[in-house]
mmCIF file of C-alpha atoms in Angstrom:
data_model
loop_
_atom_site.group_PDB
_atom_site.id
_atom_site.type_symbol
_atom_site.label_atom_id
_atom_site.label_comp_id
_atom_site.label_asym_id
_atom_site.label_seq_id
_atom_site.Cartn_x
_atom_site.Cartn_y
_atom_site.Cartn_z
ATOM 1 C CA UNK A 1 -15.206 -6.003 25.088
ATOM 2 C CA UNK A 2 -19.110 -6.006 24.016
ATOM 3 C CA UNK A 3 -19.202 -2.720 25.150
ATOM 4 C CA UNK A 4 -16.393 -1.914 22.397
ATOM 5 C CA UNK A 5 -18.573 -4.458 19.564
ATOM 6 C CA UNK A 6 -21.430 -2.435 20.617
ATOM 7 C CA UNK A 7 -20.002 0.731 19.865
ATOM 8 C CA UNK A 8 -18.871 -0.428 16.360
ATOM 9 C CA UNK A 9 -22.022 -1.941 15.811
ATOM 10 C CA UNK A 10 -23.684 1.841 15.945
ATOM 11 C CA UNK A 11 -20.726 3.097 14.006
ATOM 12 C CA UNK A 12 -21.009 0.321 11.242
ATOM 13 C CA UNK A 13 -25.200 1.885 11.187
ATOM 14 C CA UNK A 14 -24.365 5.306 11.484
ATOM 15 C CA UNK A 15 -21.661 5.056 8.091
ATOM 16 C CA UNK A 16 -24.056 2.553 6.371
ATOM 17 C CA UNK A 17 -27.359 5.105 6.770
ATOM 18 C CA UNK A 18 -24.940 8.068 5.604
ATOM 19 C CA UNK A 19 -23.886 5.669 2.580
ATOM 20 C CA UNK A 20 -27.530 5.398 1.504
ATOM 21 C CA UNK A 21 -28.230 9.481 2.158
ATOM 22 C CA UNK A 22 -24.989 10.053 -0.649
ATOM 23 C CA UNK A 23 -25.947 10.775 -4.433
ATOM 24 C CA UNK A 24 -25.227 8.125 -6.621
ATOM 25 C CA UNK A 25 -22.183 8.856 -8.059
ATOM 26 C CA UNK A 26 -20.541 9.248 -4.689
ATOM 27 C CA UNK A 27 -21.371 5.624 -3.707
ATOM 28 C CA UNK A 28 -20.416 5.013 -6.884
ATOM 29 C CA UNK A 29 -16.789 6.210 -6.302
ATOM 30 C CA UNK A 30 -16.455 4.473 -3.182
ATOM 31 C CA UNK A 31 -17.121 1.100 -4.797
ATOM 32 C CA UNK A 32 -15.015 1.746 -7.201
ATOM 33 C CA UNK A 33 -11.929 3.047 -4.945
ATOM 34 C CA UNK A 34 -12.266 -0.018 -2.113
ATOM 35 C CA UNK A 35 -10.517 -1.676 -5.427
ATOM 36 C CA UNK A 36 -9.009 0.385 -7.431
ATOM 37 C CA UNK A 37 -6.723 1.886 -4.633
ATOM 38 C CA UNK A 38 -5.408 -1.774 -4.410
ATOM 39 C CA UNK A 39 -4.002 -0.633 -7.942
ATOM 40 C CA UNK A 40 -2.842 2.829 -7.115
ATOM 41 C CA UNK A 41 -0.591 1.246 -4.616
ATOM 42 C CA UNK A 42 0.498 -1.203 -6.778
ATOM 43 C CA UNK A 43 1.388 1.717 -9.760
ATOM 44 C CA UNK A 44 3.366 3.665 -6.635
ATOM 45 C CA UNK A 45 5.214 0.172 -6.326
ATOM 46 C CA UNK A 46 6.539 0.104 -9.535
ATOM 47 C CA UNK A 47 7.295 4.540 -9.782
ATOM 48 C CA UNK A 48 9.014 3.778 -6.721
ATOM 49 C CA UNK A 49 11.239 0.665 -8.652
ATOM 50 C CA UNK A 50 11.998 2.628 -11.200
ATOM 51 C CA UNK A 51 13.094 5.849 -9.443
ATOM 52 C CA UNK A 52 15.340 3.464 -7.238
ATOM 53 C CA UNK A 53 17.274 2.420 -10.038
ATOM 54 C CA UNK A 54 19.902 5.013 -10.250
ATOM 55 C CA UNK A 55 20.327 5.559 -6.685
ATOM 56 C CA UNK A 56 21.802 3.772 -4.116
ATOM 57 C CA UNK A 57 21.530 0.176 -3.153
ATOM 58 C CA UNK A 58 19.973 0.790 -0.008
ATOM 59 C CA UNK A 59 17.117 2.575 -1.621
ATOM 60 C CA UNK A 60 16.676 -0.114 -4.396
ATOM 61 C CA UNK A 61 16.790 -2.497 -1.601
ATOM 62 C CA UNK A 62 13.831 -1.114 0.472
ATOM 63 C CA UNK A 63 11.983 0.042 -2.931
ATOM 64 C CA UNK A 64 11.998 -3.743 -3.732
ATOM 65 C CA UNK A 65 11.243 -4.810 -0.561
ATOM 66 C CA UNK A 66 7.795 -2.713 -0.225
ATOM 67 C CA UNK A 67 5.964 -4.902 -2.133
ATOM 68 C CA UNK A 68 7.273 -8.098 -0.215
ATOM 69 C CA UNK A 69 6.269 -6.297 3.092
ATOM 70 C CA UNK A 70 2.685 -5.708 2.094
ATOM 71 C CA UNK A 71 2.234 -9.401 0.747
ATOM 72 C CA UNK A 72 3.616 -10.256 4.323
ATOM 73 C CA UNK A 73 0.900 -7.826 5.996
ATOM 74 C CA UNK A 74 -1.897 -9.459 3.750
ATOM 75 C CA UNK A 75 -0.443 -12.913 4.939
ATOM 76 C CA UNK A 76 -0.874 -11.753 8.602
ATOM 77 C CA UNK A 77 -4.278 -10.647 8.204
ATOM 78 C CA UNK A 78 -5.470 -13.647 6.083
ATOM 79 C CA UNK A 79 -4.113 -15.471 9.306
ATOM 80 C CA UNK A 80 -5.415 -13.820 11.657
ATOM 81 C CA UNK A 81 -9.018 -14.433 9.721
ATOM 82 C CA UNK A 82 -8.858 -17.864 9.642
ATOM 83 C CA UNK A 83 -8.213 -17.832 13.556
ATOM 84 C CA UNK A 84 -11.706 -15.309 14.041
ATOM 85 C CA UNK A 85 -14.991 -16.375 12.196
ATOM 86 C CA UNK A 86 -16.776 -12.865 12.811
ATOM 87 C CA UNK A 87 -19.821 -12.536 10.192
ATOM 88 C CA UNK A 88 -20.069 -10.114 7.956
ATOM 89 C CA UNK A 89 -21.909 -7.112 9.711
ATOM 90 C CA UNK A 90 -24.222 -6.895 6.240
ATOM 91 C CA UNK A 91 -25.547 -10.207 7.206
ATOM 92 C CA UNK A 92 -25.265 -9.561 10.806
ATOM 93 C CA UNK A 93 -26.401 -6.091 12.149
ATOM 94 C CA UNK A 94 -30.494 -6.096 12.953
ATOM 95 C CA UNK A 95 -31.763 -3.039 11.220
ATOM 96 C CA UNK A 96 -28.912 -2.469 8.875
ATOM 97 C CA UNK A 97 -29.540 -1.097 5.290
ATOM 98 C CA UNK A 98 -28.321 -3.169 2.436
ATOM 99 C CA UNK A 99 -25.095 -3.194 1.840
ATOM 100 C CA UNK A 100 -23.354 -0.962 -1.733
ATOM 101 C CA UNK A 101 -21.333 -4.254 -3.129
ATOM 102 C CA UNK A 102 -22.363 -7.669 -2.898
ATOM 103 C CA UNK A 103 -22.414 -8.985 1.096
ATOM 104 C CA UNK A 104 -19.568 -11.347 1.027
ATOM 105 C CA UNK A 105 -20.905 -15.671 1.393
ATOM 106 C CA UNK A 106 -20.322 -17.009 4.568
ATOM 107 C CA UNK A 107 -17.235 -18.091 5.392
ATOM 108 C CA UNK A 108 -15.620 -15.156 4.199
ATOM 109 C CA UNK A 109 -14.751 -13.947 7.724
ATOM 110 C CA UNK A 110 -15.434 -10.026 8.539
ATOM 111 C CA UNK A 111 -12.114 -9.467 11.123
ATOM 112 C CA UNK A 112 -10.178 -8.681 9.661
ATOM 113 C CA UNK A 113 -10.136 -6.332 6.753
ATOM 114 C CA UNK A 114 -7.328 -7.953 4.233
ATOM 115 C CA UNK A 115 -8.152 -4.301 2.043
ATOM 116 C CA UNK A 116 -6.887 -2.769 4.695
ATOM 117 C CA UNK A 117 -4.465 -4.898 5.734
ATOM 118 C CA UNK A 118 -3.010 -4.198 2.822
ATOM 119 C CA UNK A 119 -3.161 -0.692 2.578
ATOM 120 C CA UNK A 120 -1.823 -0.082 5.916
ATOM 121 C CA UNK A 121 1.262 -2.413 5.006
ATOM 122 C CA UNK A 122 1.621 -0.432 1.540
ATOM 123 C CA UNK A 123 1.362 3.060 3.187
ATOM 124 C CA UNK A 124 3.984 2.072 5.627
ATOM 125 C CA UNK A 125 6.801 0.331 2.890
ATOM 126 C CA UNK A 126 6.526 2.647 0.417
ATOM 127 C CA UNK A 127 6.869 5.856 3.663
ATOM 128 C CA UNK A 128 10.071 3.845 4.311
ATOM 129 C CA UNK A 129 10.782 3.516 1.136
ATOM 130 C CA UNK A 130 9.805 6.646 -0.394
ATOM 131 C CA UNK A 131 10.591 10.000 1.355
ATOM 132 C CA UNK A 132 8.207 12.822 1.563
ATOM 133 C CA UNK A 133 5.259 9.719 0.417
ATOM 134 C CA UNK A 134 3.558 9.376 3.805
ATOM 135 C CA UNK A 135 1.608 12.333 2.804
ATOM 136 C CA UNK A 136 -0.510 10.654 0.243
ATOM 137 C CA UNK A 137 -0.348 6.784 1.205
ATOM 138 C CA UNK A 138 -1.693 7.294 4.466
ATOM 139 C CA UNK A 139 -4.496 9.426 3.525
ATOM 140 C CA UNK A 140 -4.836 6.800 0.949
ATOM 141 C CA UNK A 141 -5.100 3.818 3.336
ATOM 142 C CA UNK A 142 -7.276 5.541 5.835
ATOM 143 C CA UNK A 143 -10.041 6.518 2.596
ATOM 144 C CA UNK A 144 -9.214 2.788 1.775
ATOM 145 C CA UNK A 145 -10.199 1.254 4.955
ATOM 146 C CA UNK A 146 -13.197 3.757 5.594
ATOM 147 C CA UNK A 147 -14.266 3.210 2.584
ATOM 148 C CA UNK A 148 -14.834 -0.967 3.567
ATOM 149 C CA UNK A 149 -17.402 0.443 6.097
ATOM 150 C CA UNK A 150 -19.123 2.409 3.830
ATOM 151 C CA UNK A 151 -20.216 -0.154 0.864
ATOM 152 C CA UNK A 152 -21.529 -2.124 4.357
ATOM 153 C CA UNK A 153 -19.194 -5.039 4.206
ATOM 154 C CA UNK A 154 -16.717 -4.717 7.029
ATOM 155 C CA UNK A 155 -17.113 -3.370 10.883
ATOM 156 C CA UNK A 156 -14.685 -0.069 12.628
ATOM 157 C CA UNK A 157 -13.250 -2.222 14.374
ATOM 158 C CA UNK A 158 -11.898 -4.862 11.448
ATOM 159 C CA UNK A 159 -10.854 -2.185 9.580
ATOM 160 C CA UNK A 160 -8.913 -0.524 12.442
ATOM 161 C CA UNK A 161 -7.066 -3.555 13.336
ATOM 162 C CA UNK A 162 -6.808 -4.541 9.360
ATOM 163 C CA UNK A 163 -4.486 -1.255 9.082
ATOM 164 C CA UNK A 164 -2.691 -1.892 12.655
ATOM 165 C CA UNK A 165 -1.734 -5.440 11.849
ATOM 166 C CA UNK A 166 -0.846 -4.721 8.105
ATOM 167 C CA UNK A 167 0.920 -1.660 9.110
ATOM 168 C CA UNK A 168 2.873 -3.557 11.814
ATOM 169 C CA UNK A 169 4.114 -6.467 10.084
ATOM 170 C CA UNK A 170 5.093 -4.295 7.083
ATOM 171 C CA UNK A 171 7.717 -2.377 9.265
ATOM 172 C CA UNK A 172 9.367 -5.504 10.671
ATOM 173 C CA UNK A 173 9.701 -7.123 7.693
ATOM 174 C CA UNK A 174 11.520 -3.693 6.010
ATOM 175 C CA UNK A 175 13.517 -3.612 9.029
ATOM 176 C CA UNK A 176 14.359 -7.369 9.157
ATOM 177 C CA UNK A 177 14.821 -8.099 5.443
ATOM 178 C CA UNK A 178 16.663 -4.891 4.316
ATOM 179 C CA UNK A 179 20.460 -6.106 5.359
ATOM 180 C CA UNK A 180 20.355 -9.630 3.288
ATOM 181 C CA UNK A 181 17.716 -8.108 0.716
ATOM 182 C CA UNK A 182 20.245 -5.553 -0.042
ATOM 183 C CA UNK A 183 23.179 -8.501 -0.269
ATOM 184 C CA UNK A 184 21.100 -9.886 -3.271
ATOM 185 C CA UNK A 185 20.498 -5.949 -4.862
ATOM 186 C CA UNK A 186 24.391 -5.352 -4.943
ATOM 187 C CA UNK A 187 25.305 -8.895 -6.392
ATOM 188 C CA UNK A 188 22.622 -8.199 -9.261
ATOM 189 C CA UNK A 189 23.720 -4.879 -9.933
ATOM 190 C CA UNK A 190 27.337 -6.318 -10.553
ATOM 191 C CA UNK A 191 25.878 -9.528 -12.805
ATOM 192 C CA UNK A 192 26.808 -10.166 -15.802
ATOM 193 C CA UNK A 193 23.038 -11.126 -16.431
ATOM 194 C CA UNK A 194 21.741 -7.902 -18.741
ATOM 195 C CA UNK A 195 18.337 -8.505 -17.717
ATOM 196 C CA UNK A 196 19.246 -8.938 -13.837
ATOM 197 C CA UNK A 197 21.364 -5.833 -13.995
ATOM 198 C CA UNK A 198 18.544 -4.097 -15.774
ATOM 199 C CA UNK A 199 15.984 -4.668 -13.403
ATOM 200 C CA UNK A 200 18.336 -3.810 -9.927
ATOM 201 C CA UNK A 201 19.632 -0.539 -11.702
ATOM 202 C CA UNK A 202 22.768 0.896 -12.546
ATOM 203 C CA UNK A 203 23.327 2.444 -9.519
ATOM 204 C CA UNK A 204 24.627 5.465 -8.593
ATOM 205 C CA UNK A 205 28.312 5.139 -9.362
ATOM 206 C CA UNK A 206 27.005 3.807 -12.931
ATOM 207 C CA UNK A 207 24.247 6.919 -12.913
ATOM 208 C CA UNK A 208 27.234 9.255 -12.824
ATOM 209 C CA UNK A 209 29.724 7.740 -15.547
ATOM 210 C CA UNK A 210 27.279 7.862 -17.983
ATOM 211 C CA UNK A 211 26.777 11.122 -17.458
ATOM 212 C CA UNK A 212 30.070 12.394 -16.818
ATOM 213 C CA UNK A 213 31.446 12.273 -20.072
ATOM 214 C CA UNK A 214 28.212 14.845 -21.412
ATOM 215 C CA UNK A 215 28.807 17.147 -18.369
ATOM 216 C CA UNK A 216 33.073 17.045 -19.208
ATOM 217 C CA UNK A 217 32.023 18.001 -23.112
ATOM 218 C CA UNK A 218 29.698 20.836 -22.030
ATOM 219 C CA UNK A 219 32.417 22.233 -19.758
ATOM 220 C CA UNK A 220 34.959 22.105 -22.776
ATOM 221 C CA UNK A 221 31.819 23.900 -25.006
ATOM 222 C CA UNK A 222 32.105 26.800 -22.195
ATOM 223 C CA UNK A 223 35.698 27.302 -21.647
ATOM 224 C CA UNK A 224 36.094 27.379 -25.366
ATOM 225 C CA UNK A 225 33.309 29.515 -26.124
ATOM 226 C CA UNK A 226 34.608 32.129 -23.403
ATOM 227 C CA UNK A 227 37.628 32.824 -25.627
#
């Protein structure tokens, strides 16, 4: 085990002394993206909501259900946390150069990383939720979590188990919650409730009689234009 905190000791001071060697705009764009993927994921949440409205109630279920997962996957790591006080390797590491952002106060536990806790539970819901996805919110989580490292305020190692734990939990709750979660998605589709209806979608039975009665007066257009 100190063998394996050793090692991510000298990774944590060979990704902090590559930081510093970066122009200043590049450090730049890693402070701003340890946050502002937070709000990427968040904008996929809501694409994903809306694309999920005229389709079926299973994928309404699990696009609704993303979210939830990830808060669950935070929850887990902010547990885990309170169960570890690890200091922050920015205050910790002899001989390490000062961190991009702020060093976190004490107290604010280093293992582990609730950034990436969270983006390995949102990569995970919204793959599940969102086919063909995987491709850009993994890639996504794993620049998220590295990028923790490199402004010098988390260790490999919490960001590695940040994205296991997050990405863990996140499953098992899409798997566990989807059969009652999607109980609740067909009995709001069918309320009389315009603003509950609105938000779980028409569906796609609804999706198609609202179009059918265009595609039926096209079809007349053609068969009368052919004579």
């Amino acid at each position: 085990m100190d063998t394996l905190l050793d090692l991510s000791d000298r990774l944590y001071l060979d990704v902090a002394d590559f930081a510093h060697s970066t122009p200043h705009w590049f450090q730049w764009l890693a402070e701003v993206w340890t946050e502002a993927g937070l709000l990427l994921f968040g904008v996929l949440f809501l694409a994903g909501w809306w694309r999920s409205r005229d389709g079926s109630s299973r994928a309404m279920t699990v696009a609704l259900l993303a979210p939830l997962a990830t808060a669950f996957g935070y929850v887990a790591s902010e547990a885990f946390k309170s169960l570890v006080d690890e200091e922050r390797p920015c205050r910790a590491v002899a001989g390490a150069p000062v961190s991009l952002v702020a060093c976190p106060p004490h107290g604010d536990w280093s293992f582990p990383s609730n950034h990436s806790a969270i983006a390995g539970a949102a990569a995970i819901a919204l793959a599940l939720s969102w086919r063909g996805i995987v491709w850009l919110t993994v890639p996504m989580a794993l620049l998220m979590a590295f990028s923790r490292v490199f402004v010098g305020v988390h260790y490999p190692h919490d960001v590695t188990v940040g994205l296991l734990v997050g990405a863990l939990v996140a499953f098992l709750v899409m798997r566990a919650a989807e059969r009652p979660v999607r109980s609740v998605v067909e009995t709001a589709r069918s309320s009389r409730n315009p603003a509950v209806a609105w938000c779980a979608g028409r569906g796609q039975a609804a999706h198609a009689a609202t179009h059918a009665p265009a595609h039926s007066e096209q079809r007349s257009r053609a068969r009368h234009g052919a004579y």
